[in-house]
Coordinates of C-alpha atoms and ligand atoms in Angstrom, one line a residue:
X67 CA 23.4 -5.4 1.9
X68 CA 20.5 -4.7 4.3
X69 CA 18.0 -7.9 5.2
X70 CA 15.3 -5.0 4.0
X71 CA 17.0 -4.6 0.7
X72 CA 16.8 -8.7 -0.2
X73 CA 13.4 -9.3 1.3
X74 CA 10.0 -9.8 -0.7
X75 CA 7.4 -8.6 1.5
X76 CA 4.2 -9.6 2.1
X77 CA 1.2 -7.5 2.9
X78 CA -1.4 -9.2 5.1
X79 CA -4.7 -7.1 5.6
X80 CA -5.4 -8.8 8.7
X81 CA -8.7 -9.3 8.7
X82 CA -8.8 -11.0 5.5
X83 CA -6.1 -13.1 5.9
X84 CA -6.7 -16.0 7.3
X85 CA -10.0 -16.9 10.4
X86 CA -8.9 -19.3 12.5
X87 CA -11.7 -19.4 14.9
X88 CA -14.5 -19.4 12.4
X89 CA -16.4 -16.4 13.7
X90 CA -15.4 -14.9 10.0
X91 CA -13.0 -12.4 10.8
X92 CA -9.3 -12.5 10.3
X93 CA -6.9 -13.4 13.0
X94 CA -3.5 -14.7 14.5
X95 CA -4.6 -17.9 15.3
X96 CA -5.3 -18.1 11.5
X97 CA -2.0 -16.3 10.5
X98 CA 0.3 -18.6 12.5
X99 CA -1.3 -21.6 10.4
X100 CA -0.7 -19.8 7.0
X101 CA 3.3 -19.1 7.8
X102 CA 4.5 -22.4 6.2
X103 CA 2.0 -21.3 3.6
X104 CA 4.2 -17.9 3.1
X105 CA 7.4 -19.4 3.8
X106 CA 6.7 -21.8 0.4
X107 CA 5.7 -19.2 -1.4
X108 CA 9.2 -17.7 -0.4
X109 CA 8.5 -14.6 1.1
X110 CA 11.2 -13.3 3.5
X111 CA 8.9 -10.6 5.8
X112 CA 5.3 -9.9 6.2
X113 CA 3.8 -6.4 7.3
X114 CA 0.9 -6.1 9.0
X115 CA -1.9 -3.8 8.0
X116 CA -3.3 -2.6 11.9
X117 CA -4.2 -5.3 13.9
X118 CA -4.7 -2.6 17.1
X119 CA -8.2 -2.3 19.0
X120 CA -10.1 -0.3 16.7
X121 CA -14.0 0.9 16.3
X122 CA -13.5 -0.2 12.4
X123 CA -14.5 3.2 11.5
X124 CA -11.7 3.2 8.8
X125 CA -11.1 -0.5 9.0
X126 CA -8.1 -0.4 11.6
X127 CA -6.2 2.4 10.4
X128 CA -8.7 4.2 13.7
X129 CA -6.8 3.4 16.5
X130 CA -8.1 3.3 20.0
X131 CA -5.2 1.9 21.4
X132 CA -1.4 1.4 20.0
X133 CA 0.1 -1.5 22.4
X134 CA -2.6 -3.5 22.3
X135 CA -4.2 -6.5 19.9
X136 CA -8.0 -6.1 18.7
X137 CA -9.7 -8.6 20.8
X138 CA -11.3 -10.5 17.5
X139 CA -7.3 -10.7 16.3
X140 CA -6.4 -12.6 19.4
X141 CA -4.4 -11.5 22.4
X142 CA -0.6 -10.0 22.6
X143 CA -0.1 -13.9 23.7
X144 CA -0.9 -14.8 19.8
X145 CA 0.5 -11.5 18.3
X146 CA 3.9 -12.8 19.9
X147 CA 3.2 -16.5 19.4
X148 CA 3.1 -15.0 15.7
X149 CA 6.0 -12.7 16.0
X150 CA 7.9 -15.5 17.0
X151 CA 7.0 -18.4 14.5
X152 CA 7.5 -16.1 11.8
X153 CA 11.2 -15.2 13.2
X154 CA 11.6 -19.1 13.8
X155 CA 11.2 -19.3 10.0
X156 CA 13.6 -16.3 9.1
X157 CA 10.9 -14.2 8.5
X158 CA 10.9 -10.6 9.5
X159 CA 7.7 -8.7 10.7
X160 CA 6.4 -4.9 10.3
X161 CA 3.9 -3.0 11.8
X162 CA 1.8 -0.2 10.8
X163 CA 2.5 2.9 12.4
X164 CA -0.4 5.3 12.5
X165 CA 1.0 9.0 13.4
X166 CA -1.4 11.2 12.0
X167 CA -4.6 10.7 14.0
X168 CA -6.2 8.6 16.5
X169 CA -9.7 7.3 16.6
X170 CA -12.2 9.6 18.1
X171 CA -12.6 6.7 21.1
X172 CA -8.7 6.6 22.1
X173 CA -8.6 7.8 25.5
X174 CA -6.7 10.6 24.7
X175 CA -8.9 12.0 22.5
X176 CA -12.3 10.9 24.8
X177 CA -10.3 13.2 27.6
X178 CA -8.8 16.3 24.9
X179 CA -12.4 16.7 24.1
X180 CA -14.0 16.4 27.8
X181 CA -13.0 20.2 28.7
X182 CA -11.2 23.3 26.9
X183 CA -8.4 22.6 30.4
X184 CA -8.1 19.2 30.2
X185 CA -4.4 18.5 29.9
X186 CA -5.0 16.6 26.9
X187 CA -6.9 19.2 25.1
X188 CA -3.5 20.6 23.4
X189 CA -2.8 16.8 22.0
X190 CA -5.7 17.4 19.1
X191 CA -6.1 20.3 16.9
X192 CA -8.7 22.1 18.3
X193 CA -10.2 25.6 16.9
X194 CA -12.4 28.5 17.1
X195 CA -14.9 29.0 14.1
X196 CA -15.2 31.4 12.0
X197 CA -18.1 33.8 11.2
X198 CA -20.6 30.8 12.5
X199 CA -19.0 28.5 11.0
X200 CA -15.8 26.3 11.0
X201 CA -11.9 28.1 11.0
X202 CA -11.0 27.8 7.3
X203 CA -12.7 25.7 4.1
X204 CA -10.1 22.9 4.7
X205 CA -11.4 19.4 3.1
X206 CA -11.2 16.5 4.5
X207 CA -9.8 14.3 1.8
X208 CA -12.8 11.5 3.0
X209 CA -15.8 13.0 4.5
X210 CA -16.4 16.7 3.6
X211 CA -15.1 19.5 5.9
X212 CA -12.3 18.8 7.8
X213 CA -13.7 20.5 10.6
X214 CA -16.0 18.9 13.3
X215 CA -18.0 21.1 15.8
X216 CA -18.2 19.8 19.3
X217 CA -20.9 20.8 21.1
X218 CA -19.6 20.3 24.6
X219 CA -16.7 22.6 24.6
X220 CA -18.2 25.0 21.5
X221 CA -14.7 24.5 19.5
X222 CA -14.1 22.4 16.1
X223 CA -11.4 19.8 15.7
X224 CA -9.2 19.1 12.5
X225 CA -9.1 15.7 11.1
X226 CA -7.9 15.3 7.8
X227 CA -9.8 12.1 7.4
X228 CA -12.4 10.3 8.8
X229 CA -14.0 12.7 11.4
X230 CA -13.7 9.6 13.5
X231 CA -9.9 10.0 12.9
X232 CA -9.0 13.5 15.0
X233 CA -5.6 15.0 14.1
X234 CA -2.8 14.6 16.6
X235 CA -0.9 17.7 17.4
X236 CA 2.5 17.0 16.4
X237 CA 3.5 20.5 17.8
X238 CA 2.7 18.5 21.2
X239 CA 6.2 17.2 22.7
X240 CA 4.2 14.8 24.6
X241 CA 2.3 13.8 21.9
X242 CA 5.6 12.9 20.4
X243 CA 6.8 11.2 23.5
X244 CA 3.7 8.7 23.9
X245 CA 3.4 7.7 20.1
X246 CA 7.3 7.2 20.1
X247 CA 6.7 4.8 23.1
X248 CA 3.9 3.3 21.6
X249 CA 6.5 2.6 19.1
X250 CA 9.5 1.2 21.2
X251 CA 6.9 -1.3 23.4
X252 CA 6.3 -3.0 19.7
X253 CA 10.4 -3.1 18.7
X254 CA 11.3 -4.5 22.4
X255 CA 8.5 -7.4 21.5
X256 CA 11.2 -7.8 18.4
X257 CA 9.2 -6.6 15.6
X258 CA 11.7 -5.3 12.6
X259 CA 10.2 -2.1 11.3
X260 CA 7.3 0.2 10.4
X261 CA 5.1 0.7 7.5
X262 CA 4.4 4.1 7.8
X263 CA 1.0 5.7 7.8
X264 CA 0.0 9.3 6.6
X265 CA 3.6 10.8 7.5
X266 CA 3.1 13.4 5.1
X267 CA -0.4 14.8 6.8
X268 CA 1.7 14.7 10.5
X269 CA 1.4 18.7 10.1
X270 CA -0.6 21.4 8.7
X271 CA 0.5 25.1 7.7
X272 CA 0.0 26.9 11.2
X273 CA -2.2 30.2 10.3
X274 CA -4.8 28.1 8.7
X275 CA -4.9 30.2 5.2
X276 CA -7.8 29.0 3.1
X277 CA -7.1 27.5 -0.4
X278 CA -10.2 29.2 -1.9
X279 CA -10.2 26.6 -4.8
X280 CA -14.1 26.7 -4.8
X281 CA -14.4 22.5 -4.2
X282 CA -15.4 20.5 -1.7
X283 CA -15.0 16.9 -1.6
X284 CA -18.3 16.0 -3.4
X285 CA -17.2 17.8 -6.2
X286 CA -13.6 17.1 -6.4
X287 CA -14.7 12.8 -6.1
X288 CA -17.7 14.0 -8.9
X289 CA -14.3 15.4 -11.0
X290 CA -12.4 12.3 -10.4
X291 CA -15.5 10.2 -11.6
X292 CA -15.6 12.3 -15.1
X293 CA -11.7 12.2 -15.7
X294 CA -11.0 9.1 -18.1
X295 CA -8.8 10.5 -20.3
X296 CA -5.3 10.8 -19.0
X297 CA -5.3 14.6 -19.3
X298 CA -8.2 14.7 -17.3
X299 CA -6.4 12.9 -15.3
X300 CA -3.7 15.1 -14.4
X301 CA -5.9 17.7 -14.0
X302 CA -7.8 16.0 -11.6
X303 CA -4.7 15.3 -9.7
X304 CA -3.3 19.1 -9.9
X305 CA -6.9 20.1 -8.7
X306 CA -6.5 17.4 -5.3
X307 CA -3.2 19.2 -5.1
X308 CA -4.3 22.6 -5.0
X309 CA -7.8 21.7 -2.7
X310 CA -5.1 20.2 0.1
X311 CA -2.0 22.2 -0.5
X312 CA -1.7 23.7 3.2
X313 CA -2.3 20.7 4.6
X314 CA 0.3 18.2 4.0
X315 CA 4.6 18.7 3.4
X316 CA 5.1 21.1 5.7
X317 CA 7.9 22.1 7.5
X318 CA 9.4 19.8 10.7
X319 CA 8.8 16.5 9.0
X320 CA 12.0 15.9 8.5
X321 CA 13.1 16.5 11.9
X322 CA 10.7 14.2 12.9
X323 CA 11.8 11.4 11.2
X324 CA 15.3 12.0 12.0
X325 CA 13.7 11.5 15.7
X326 CA 12.3 8.1 14.7
X327 CA 14.7 6.9 13.3
X328 CA 17.4 7.3 16.1
X329 CA 13.9 5.7 18.5
X330 CA 14.3 2.2 16.1
X331 CA 18.2 2.9 16.0
X332 CA 18.2 1.8 19.8
X333 CA 16.8 -1.6 19.2
X334 CA 19.8 -3.7 17.4
X335 CA 19.5 -5.3 14.0
X336 CA 18.9 -2.9 11.2
X337 CA 14.9 -2.1 12.1
X338 CA 13.1 -0.5 9.3
X339 CA 11.1 2.2 8.2
X340 CA 9.0 2.3 4.9
X341 CA 6.6 5.6 3.8
X342 CA 3.9 5.3 1.4
X343 CA 4.7 8.4 0.0
X344 CA 5.5 8.5 -3.4
X345 CA 8.3 10.8 -3.3
X346 CA 11.5 10.5 -1.7
X347 CA 11.1 13.5 -0.1
X348 CA 12.0 11.6 3.2
X349 CA 14.3 9.2 2.7
X350 CA 17.2 11.7 4.0
X351 CA 20.6 11.8 3.3
X352 CA 22.3 8.1 4.3
X353 CA 19.2 6.6 5.5
X354 CA 18.7 8.6 8.8
X355 CA 15.1 8.9 8.1
X356 CA 13.4 6.7 6.4
X357 CA 14.5 3.5 4.4
X358 CA 12.4 3.0 1.7
X359 CA 9.0 4.7 0.2
X360 CA 6.8 2.8 -2.0
X361 CA 6.9 3.2 -6.1
X362 CA 3.3 4.2 -6.0
X363 CA 3.6 5.8 -9.8
X364 CA 4.7 2.4 -10.6
X365 CA 1.1 0.7 -9.3
X366 CA -0.5 3.9 -10.5
X367 CA 0.4 3.2 -14.0
X368 CA -1.2 -0.2 -13.8
X369 CA -1.7 -1.6 -16.8
X370 CA 1.8 -1.7 -17.4
X371 CA 3.9 -0.7 -21.1
X372 CA 6.7 -1.2 -21.8
X373 CA 7.3 2.8 -22.1
X374 CA 6.0 3.1 -18.8
X375 CA 7.8 1.2 -17.0
X376 CA 11.0 2.5 -18.7
X377 CA 10.0 6.1 -18.0
X378 CA 9.4 5.1 -14.5
X379 CA 12.4 3.7 -13.8
X380 CA 14.5 6.2 -15.3
X381 CA 12.4 8.5 -13.3
X382 CA 12.6 7.0 -10.1
X383 CA 16.0 5.7 -10.3
X384 CA 17.4 9.4 -11.1
X385 CA 15.1 10.8 -7.8
X386 CA 16.8 8.1 -5.4
X387 CA 20.1 8.1 -6.8
X388 CA 21.7 11.7 -5.1
X389 CA 20.3 10.2 -1.7
X390 CA 21.5 6.9 -2.2
X391 CA 17.4 5.5 -1.9
X392 CA 16.4 2.2 -2.1
X393 CA 13.7 1.6 -4.4
X394 CA 10.6 -0.6 -3.3
X395 CA 8.4 -1.5 -5.6
X396 CA 4.6 -2.8 -5.3
X397 CA 1.4 -3.2 -7.6
X398 CA -1.5 -3.4 -5.1
X399 CA -2.4 -2.7 -1.8
X400 CA -5.2 -2.4 0.7
X401 CA -6.5 1.4 -0.4
X402 CA -5.4 0.3 -4.5
X403 CA -6.7 -3.1 -4.3
X404 CA -5.4 -6.0 -6.5
X405 CA -4.0 -5.1 -10.0
X406 CA -5.3 -7.7 -11.7
X407 CA -8.3 -6.5 -11.4
X408 CA -7.4 -3.7 -14.0
X409 CA -7.0 -5.9 -16.8
X410 CA -9.9 -6.9 -19.2
X411 CA -10.0 -10.2 -18.2
X412 CA -9.2 -12.3 -21.5
X413 CA -5.6 -10.9 -21.3
X414 CA -5.8 -10.6 -17.5
X415 CA -3.5 -14.3 -16.9
X416 CA -1.2 -13.1 -19.5
X417 CA -0.7 -9.8 -18.2
X418 CA -0.4 -10.6 -14.8
X419 CA 2.2 -12.9 -15.4
X420 CA 4.2 -10.1 -17.4
X421 CA 3.4 -7.6 -14.2
X422 CA 4.5 -10.2 -11.5
X423 CA 7.8 -11.0 -13.8
X424 CA 8.4 -7.0 -13.8
X425 CA 7.7 -6.7 -10.0
X426 CA 10.3 -9.7 -8.8
X427 CA 13.0 -8.7 -11.4
X428 CA 13.2 -4.5 -11.2
X429 CA 16.1 -3.1 -9.2
X430 CA 14.3 -2.7 -5.8
X431 CA 12.3 -4.4 -2.9
X432 CA 9.5 -6.4 -3.9
X433 CA 5.6 -6.3 -1.9
X434 CA 2.9 -8.5 -2.6
X435 CA -0.8 -7.7 -1.3
X436 CA -2.2 -10.9 0.0
X437 CA -4.5 -12.6 -2.9
X438 CA -2.1 -11.1 -5.5
X439 CA -0.7 -14.2 -6.2
X440 CA -3.3 -16.0 -6.6
X441 CA -5.0 -13.4 -9.0
X442 CA -7.7 -12.0 -6.7
X443 CA -9.5 -9.2 -8.3
X444 CA -12.3 -7.2 -7.4
X445 CA -15.6 -7.5 -5.9
X446 CA -18.3 -5.0 -7.2
X447 CA -20.7 -4.1 -3.7
X448 CA -24.4 -4.2 -5.0
X449 CA -25.6 -3.7 -1.6
X450 CA -25.3 -0.5 0.4
X451 CA -25.6 -2.5 3.6
X452 CA -22.5 -4.3 2.6
X453 CA -20.1 -1.5 2.6
X454 CA -17.6 -1.9 5.3
X455 CA -15.4 1.2 4.7
X456 CA -17.0 4.4 5.6
X457 CA -15.9 5.5 2.0
X458 CA -18.2 3.9 0.0
X459 CA -21.5 5.0 2.1
X460 CA -20.3 8.6 2.4
X461 CA -19.8 8.5 -1.3
X462 CA -23.4 6.9 -1.6
X463 CA -24.9 9.7 0.0
X464 CA -23.1 12.6 -1.1
X465 CA -24.3 11.8 -4.4
X466 CA -28.0 11.1 -3.7
X467 CA -28.0 14.3 -1.6
X468 CA -25.3 16.9 -3.1
X469 CA -25.1 15.7 -6.6
X470 CA -28.7 14.1 -7.2
X471 CA -27.7 10.9 -8.5
X472 CA -30.3 8.3 -8.9
X473 CA -29.5 5.4 -6.6
X474 CA -27.9 3.0 -9.4
X475 CA -25.4 5.8 -10.6
X476 CA -24.5 6.3 -7.1
X477 CA -23.9 2.9 -5.9
X478 CA -22.2 2.6 -9.1
X479 CA -19.6 5.2 -8.2
X480 CA -19.9 4.1 -4.3
X481 CA -18.9 0.6 -5.3
X482 CA -15.8 1.9 -7.6
X483 CA -14.7 4.0 -5.0
X484 CA -14.6 2.0 -1.8
X485 CA -11.7 -0.2 -1.0
X486 CA -14.1 -2.5 0.3
X487 CA -13.5 -4.1 -3.4
X488 CA -10.3 -5.2 -2.9
X489 CA -10.1 -6.2 0.8
X490 CA -12.4 -8.9 0.6
X491 CA -11.3 -12.0 2.7
X492 CA -8.4 -14.4 1.1
X493 CA -9.5 -17.3 -1.7
X494 CA -8.2 -20.5 0.3
X495 CA -10.3 -23.3 -1.4
X496 CA -13.0 -24.0 -3.7
X497 CA -15.4 -24.0 -0.5
X498 CA -18.3 -22.6 0.6
X499 CA -17.0 -18.9 1.9
X500 CA -13.5 -19.6 -0.6
X501 CA -12.4 -22.1 2.6
X502 CA -12.1 -18.7 4.4
X503 CA -14.3 -19.3 7.3
X504 CA -16.8 -22.2 8.0
X505 CA -20.0 -21.9 6.1
X506 CA -21.9 -21.0 9.2
X507 CA -20.2 -18.1 9.7
X508 CA -20.7 -14.5 7.9
X509 CA -17.4 -13.2 6.4
X510 CA -16.8 -9.6 7.6
X511 CA -16.8 -8.5 4.1
X512 CA -18.6 -10.9 1.6
X513 CA -16.6 -13.3 -0.6
X514 CA -16.0 -13.0 -4.1
X515 CA -17.6 -15.9 -6.1
X516 CA -14.8 -16.2 -7.9
X517 CA -13.3 -18.8 -5.5
X518 CA -15.4 -21.1 -7.9
X519 CA -13.3 -20.3 -11.4
X520 CA -10.1 -21.4 -10.0
X521 CA -9.2 -18.8 -7.8
X522 CA -8.1 -20.4 -4.9
X523 CA -5.1 -21.3 -3.3
X524 CA -6.2 -25.1 -2.6
X525 CA -6.6 -25.6 -6.7
X526 CA -3.5 -23.7 -7.7
X527 CA -1.0 -24.9 -5.3
X528 CA -0.7 -28.8 -7.4
X529 CA -1.4 -26.8 -11.3
X530 CA 1.9 -25.9 -12.7
X531 CA 0.5 -23.9 -14.6
X532 CA -0.9 -21.5 -12.2
X533 CA -0.1 -18.1 -10.7
X534 CA 0.6 -19.3 -7.7
X535 CA 2.9 -21.5 -8.9
X536 CA 4.6 -19.2 -11.2
X537 CA 5.5 -17.0 -8.1
X538 CA 6.9 -19.6 -6.8
X539 CA 9.2 -20.0 -9.5
X540 CA 10.1 -17.0 -10.0
X541 CA 10.9 -16.5 -6.3
X542 CA 12.9 -19.2 -5.8
X543 CA 14.9 -17.9 -9.0
X544 CA 15.1 -14.4 -7.2
X545 CA 16.7 -16.3 -4.5
X546 CA 19.7 -18.2 -6.7
X547 CA 20.4 -14.7 -9.0
X548 CA 22.0 -12.3 -7.1
X549 CA 21.9 -9.8 -10.2
X550 CA 18.2 -9.9 -9.6
X551 CA 18.3 -8.4 -6.3
X552 CA 21.6 -6.5 -6.2
X553 CA 22.2 -5.8 -9.9
X554 CA 22.0 -2.1 -11.9
X555 CA 19.0 -2.1 -13.7
X556 CA 19.8 -0.4 -17.6
X557 CA 16.6 -0.3 -19.6
X558 CA 16.8 -1.4 -23.7
X559 CA 15.4 -0.9 -26.3
X560 CA 14.4 2.4 -25.7
X561 CA 11.4 3.1 -28.0
X562 CA 9.9 -0.4 -28.2
X563 CA 6.3 -0.3 -27.9
X564 CA 6.0 -3.8 -27.4
X565 CA 8.9 -5.5 -25.7
X566 CA 9.9 -4.3 -22.7
X567 CA 13.7 -5.5 -22.0
X568 CA 16.6 -4.7 -19.4
X569 CA 19.9 -6.0 -17.7
X570 CA 20.4 -6.6 -14.5
X571 CA 24.0 -6.2 -13.9
X572 CA 26.3 -7.1 -10.6
X573 CA 29.9 -7.4 -10.1
X574 CA 29.7 -11.2 -11.3
X575 CA 26.7 -11.4 -13.8
X576 CA 24.6 -10.0 -15.9
X577 CA 20.6 -11.1 -16.4
X578 CA 18.5 -9.9 -19.5
X579 CA 15.1 -10.0 -19.0
X580 CA 12.9 -9.5 -22.2
X581 CA 8.6 -9.4 -21.6
X582 CA 6.5 -9.3 -24.9
X583 CA 4.0 -7.1 -24.0
X584 CA 1.9 -7.6 -27.1
X585 CA -1.1 -10.4 -28.3
X586 CA 1.3 -11.3 -31.1
X587 CA 5.1 -13.0 -31.3
X588 CA 7.8 -10.8 -31.5
X589 CA 11.4 -10.9 -31.6
X590 CA 14.6 -9.8 -29.8
X591 CA 17.5 -9.2 -32.3
X592 CA 20.7 -8.4 -30.6
X593 CA 22.1 -5.1 -31.7
X594 CA 25.3 -5.3 -32.8
X595 CA 26.3 -2.3 -30.3
X596 CA 25.1 -3.8 -27.6
X597 CA 27.2 -6.0 -24.8
X598 CA 29.1 -8.1 -26.7
X599 CA 28.2 -11.8 -25.1
X600 CA 24.6 -10.5 -26.1
X601 CA 24.5 -14.5 -28.0
X602 CA 25.9 -16.3 -25.4
X603 CA 23.1 -16.5 -23.2
X604 CA 22.2 -19.3 -20.6
X605 CA 18.3 -19.3 -20.2
X606 CA 17.1 -19.1 -16.5
X607 CA 13.4 -19.0 -17.3
X608 CA 11.0 -18.9 -20.4
X609 CA 7.6 -19.0 -20.1
X610 CA 7.0 -20.9 -23.0
X611 CA 10.0 -22.7 -24.6
X612 CA 11.0 -19.7 -26.3
X613 CA 14.0 -20.3 -29.0
X614 CA 16.8 -19.0 -28.3
X615 CA 19.2 -18.6 -31.2
X616 CA 22.8 -16.9 -31.7
X617 CA 21.1 -13.8 -32.8
X618 CA 17.4 -13.5 -31.9
X619 CA 15.1 -14.4 -29.0
X620 CA 11.5 -15.7 -30.6
X621 CA 9.0 -14.2 -28.0
X622 CA 5.1 -15.8 -28.2
X623 CA 2.4 -13.4 -27.3
X624 CA 2.4 -12.1 -23.7
X625 CA 6.3 -13.8 -23.2
X626 CA 8.6 -14.0 -20.5
X627 CA 12.4 -14.6 -21.0
X628 CA 15.0 -14.3 -18.3
X629 CA 18.6 -15.1 -19.4
X630 CA 22.1 -14.8 -17.9
X631 CA 24.8 -13.9 -20.2
X632 CA 28.1 -15.4 -20.4
Ligands
LIG933 C1 -3.6 5.4 4.2 C2 -4.3 4.3 4.8 O1 -3.0 3.5 3.2 C3 -5.2 4.4 4.4 O2 -6.4 2.7 4.3 C4 -6.0 5.0 5.8 O3 -7.1 5.1 5.3 C5 -5.2 6.1 5.6 N1 -3.9 6.3 5.4 C6 -5.7 7.2 7.0 O4 -5.0 6.6 8.0

């Protein structure tokens, strides 16, 4: 197997992870100090969200220099030091590669917008307006119309995300060359691969056809806010897709991904690519495009139920099988935030363990979002001036101006929409600022005050019953039990509402996982039709002294059982 199939990844959001110089912003010296923590946790690989110079309109996803390090995070030498220290602990490091757009402060765009004949003009998507307005009715998914008028040259430029993130013109070979060279720069330094940002939106329909849906982004976001039932959510997603249809998934991407793959293949050591798209379209055949794509449908289904996990695995594994794709599971990230925030607080500790057990025992490479291992939750931002993610302030302003909501309504909607809520600083200790930065510093986003209620590393470290130690135990188990890494997945109990049960089986081992998703005791009984060795079960992990008789396993509320059939 390849290293990225056996590894457990950990996503670091650099601004919020560890502040080494005490200025309230995470940085490389801080990350270096925490590598031992990650190693002891059982992490094999790190994905760094963007660490490049950025004016921070999209918290780092608006890059103004692809081969540099944001000064607030350190220097290129600090980066190299971090990489070497990670490698010396046997850990891999992948970076975020943002191909779709640059920052509007990137020298390429500054040149491009300077005049219509500048050689970099065609590096971005510039068009004339139509009938006194933008070239078409396309929306940005972040801030209204997709076209921004530029007074200087009297044309519009296209941006799928914020207007501070102009889309590159990937049909221009010079753009491809420059971006591939940026990727080579980091590969040469020794990084082990990339998480690809927003590849689906790299190309747009060249004839710029209107969508004519009658929706704009404000009305779409409002529809999202009002869609609460599963059916309403489905309708909302369909409407969202119709509103952006011509702006993603266009022809040309397969070829581009194959070219990017060959750039990685210029370097030794199985450098890898993981995409954020929720489909398998760009896995190519035989891994000649991406290596993995995140299983977003699993993340979106949290809180999980036995039925939703079975359905997800059935669909996902069937999608991956034809291209021999390897699954990649996650429950949270810097966009979706912390999965534990989606639980009712009284059940959260138990559900956090169940969900973590699912993540770490399903077939596929798990990605853990920083802070999820200690149960971090979301902060409700209560002050408009505290928003750092422009999405929050944009929603607030549109709700007031276009939808005439009250301040309280608009703030509540913005606080729910902003991704800041799940990006607050890592909670290292029960000391001021959660131990993230000194008392004298102000953290770049407020620290969630629940660090004082046990949601911090220092308090959980010595406590055997903590979520942190639960992670450590399961991660150790994963390393010791090859079937949990390479084994095939077979769902059992296809109709159970309360028990999620499955086998993980490789050539030499069969492991049974049973999870009780209900708040009452349940019995997992052997089926006469099941594998004949069921009653020869060696317990590998049992959350609360589950009794395992010859004919049944008794599970307490929210219990977890992992055993090996012998
Ligand atoms: C996806 C990233 O995950 C998100 O944080 C970012 O805002 C957009 N792409 C644009 O880069």
